[in-house]
Short mmCIF file of C-alpha atoms in Angstrom, two decimals:
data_model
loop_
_atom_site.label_atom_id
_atom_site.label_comp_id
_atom_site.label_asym_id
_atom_site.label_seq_id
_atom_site.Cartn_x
_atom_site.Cartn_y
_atom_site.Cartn_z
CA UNK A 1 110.58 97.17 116.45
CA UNK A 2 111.98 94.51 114.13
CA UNK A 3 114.31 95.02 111.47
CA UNK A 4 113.70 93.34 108.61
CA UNK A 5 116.10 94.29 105.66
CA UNK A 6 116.36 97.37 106.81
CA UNK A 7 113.28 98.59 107.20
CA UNK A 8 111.73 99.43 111.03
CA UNK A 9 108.26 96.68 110.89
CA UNK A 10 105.60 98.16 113.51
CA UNK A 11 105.44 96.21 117.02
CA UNK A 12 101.95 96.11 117.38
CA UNK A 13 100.37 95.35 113.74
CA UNK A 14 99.88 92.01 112.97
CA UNK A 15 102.80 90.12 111.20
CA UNK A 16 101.45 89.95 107.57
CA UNK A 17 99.92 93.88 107.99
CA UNK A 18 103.87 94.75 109.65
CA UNK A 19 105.60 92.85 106.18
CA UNK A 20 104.02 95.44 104.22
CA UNK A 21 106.11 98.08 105.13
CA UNK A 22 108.71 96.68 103.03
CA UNK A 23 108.49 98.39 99.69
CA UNK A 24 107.50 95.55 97.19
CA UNK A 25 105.34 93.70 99.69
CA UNK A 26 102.08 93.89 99.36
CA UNK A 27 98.99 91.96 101.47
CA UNK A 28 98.80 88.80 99.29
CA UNK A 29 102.78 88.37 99.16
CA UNK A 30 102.84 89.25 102.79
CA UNK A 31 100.08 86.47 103.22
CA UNK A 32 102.26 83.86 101.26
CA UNK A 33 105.24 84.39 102.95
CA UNK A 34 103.76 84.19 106.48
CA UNK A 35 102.09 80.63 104.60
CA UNK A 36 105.15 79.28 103.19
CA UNK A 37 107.41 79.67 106.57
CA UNK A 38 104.52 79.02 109.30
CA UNK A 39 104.10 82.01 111.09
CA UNK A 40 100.99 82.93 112.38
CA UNK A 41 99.08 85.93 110.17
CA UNK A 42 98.07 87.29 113.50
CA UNK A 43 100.91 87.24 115.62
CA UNK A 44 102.21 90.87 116.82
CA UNK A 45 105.40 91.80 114.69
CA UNK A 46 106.71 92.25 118.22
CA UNK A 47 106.33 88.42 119.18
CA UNK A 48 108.28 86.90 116.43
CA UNK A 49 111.72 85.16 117.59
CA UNK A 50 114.91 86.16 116.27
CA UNK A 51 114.66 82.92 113.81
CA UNK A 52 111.05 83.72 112.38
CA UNK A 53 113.04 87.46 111.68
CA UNK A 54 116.17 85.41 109.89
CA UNK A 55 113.91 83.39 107.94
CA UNK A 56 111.42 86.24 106.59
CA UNK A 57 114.55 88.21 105.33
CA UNK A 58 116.16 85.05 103.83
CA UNK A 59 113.37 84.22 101.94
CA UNK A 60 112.34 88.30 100.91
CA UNK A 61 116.01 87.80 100.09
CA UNK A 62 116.34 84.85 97.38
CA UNK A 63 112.52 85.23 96.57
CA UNK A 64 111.08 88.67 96.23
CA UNK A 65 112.17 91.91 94.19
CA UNK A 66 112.37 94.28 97.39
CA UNK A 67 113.69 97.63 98.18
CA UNK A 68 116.79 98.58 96.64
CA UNK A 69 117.09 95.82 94.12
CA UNK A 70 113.23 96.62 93.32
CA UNK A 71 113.16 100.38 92.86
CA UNK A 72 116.64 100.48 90.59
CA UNK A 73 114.64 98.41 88.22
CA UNK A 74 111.84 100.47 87.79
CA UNK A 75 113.89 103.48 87.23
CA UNK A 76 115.67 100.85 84.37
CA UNK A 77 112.67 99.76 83.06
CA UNK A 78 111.33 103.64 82.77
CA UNK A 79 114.65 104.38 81.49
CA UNK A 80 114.61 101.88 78.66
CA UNK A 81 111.34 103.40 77.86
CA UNK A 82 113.11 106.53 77.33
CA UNK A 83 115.80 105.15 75.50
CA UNK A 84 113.88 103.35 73.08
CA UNK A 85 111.59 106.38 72.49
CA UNK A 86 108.51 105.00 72.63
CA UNK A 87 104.88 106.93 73.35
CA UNK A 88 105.39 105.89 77.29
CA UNK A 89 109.04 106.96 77.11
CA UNK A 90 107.96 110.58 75.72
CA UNK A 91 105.31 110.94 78.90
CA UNK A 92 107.99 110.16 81.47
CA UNK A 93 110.40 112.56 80.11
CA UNK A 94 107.88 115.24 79.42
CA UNK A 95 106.63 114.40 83.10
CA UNK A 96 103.02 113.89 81.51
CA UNK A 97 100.11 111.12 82.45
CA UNK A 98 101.77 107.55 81.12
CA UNK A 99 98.93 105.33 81.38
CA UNK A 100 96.13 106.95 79.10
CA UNK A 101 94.37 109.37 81.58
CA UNK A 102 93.09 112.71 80.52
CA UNK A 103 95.27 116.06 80.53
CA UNK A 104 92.59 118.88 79.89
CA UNK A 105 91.85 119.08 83.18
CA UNK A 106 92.89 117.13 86.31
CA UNK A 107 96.58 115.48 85.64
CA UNK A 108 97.84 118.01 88.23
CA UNK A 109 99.63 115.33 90.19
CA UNK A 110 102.17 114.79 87.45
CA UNK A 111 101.90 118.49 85.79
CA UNK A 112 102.54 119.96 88.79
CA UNK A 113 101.27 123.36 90.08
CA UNK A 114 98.92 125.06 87.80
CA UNK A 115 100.28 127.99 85.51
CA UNK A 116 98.57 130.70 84.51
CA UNK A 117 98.16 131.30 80.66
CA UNK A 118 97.68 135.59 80.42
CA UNK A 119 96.00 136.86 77.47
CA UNK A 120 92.44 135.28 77.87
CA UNK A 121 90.68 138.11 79.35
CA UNK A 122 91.34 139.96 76.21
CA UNK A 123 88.89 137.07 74.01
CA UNK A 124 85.93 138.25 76.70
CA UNK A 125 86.71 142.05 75.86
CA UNK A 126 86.56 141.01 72.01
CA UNK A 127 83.08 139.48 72.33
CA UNK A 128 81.43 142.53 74.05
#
């Protein structure tokens, strides 16, 4: 299994399918880096040489936001949102939808487990 910046690639995907294990590599930058250096898309992760290995991380290195360096500045770009105070900077700190979506229903995935409101039954009662 080849290490490449210290992530575990799978043996038996192809090359450009193994790169995108790396967080901040998707298919189409895992597709231009296998371009740019000459590696073939299809060859096993488990068949490239100890120099094909060097040169991916090298270039991931000097080239691409990856890993580490990548997720600290999301959590500084989401923190200058905060900072700043703006309508997406109130969502992430209220842990609410960012981008727009509904809240009524669904949202659950950033609301987190549903709580129960009491009282309602007591409107029904009202009403009969």
């Amino acid at each position: 299994m080849p290490r490449i910046l210290g992530v575990d690639v799978p043996n038996d995907k192809p090359t450009y399918i193994a790169l995108t294990y790396i967080y901040g590599v998707g298919r189409t930058t895992a597709i231009r880096i296998c371009q740019e250096l000459g590696i073939d898309l299809q060859k096993k992760a488990r068949e490239l040489s100890e120099d094909e290995i060097s040169r991916i991380s090298s270039y991931l290195d000097n080239e691409v936001l990856v890993e580490g360096q990548l997720r600290r500045r999301v959590q500084q770009d989401i923190a200058r949102l905060r900072d700043i105070r703006c309508y997406r900077g109130l969502r992430h700190r209220r842990g609410l939808p960012v981008r727009g979506q509904r809240t009524r229903t669904n949202a659950r995935t950033r609301k987190g487990v549903k709580k129960t409101v009491a009282g309602k039954k007591g409107v029904k009662d009202l009403r009969h």
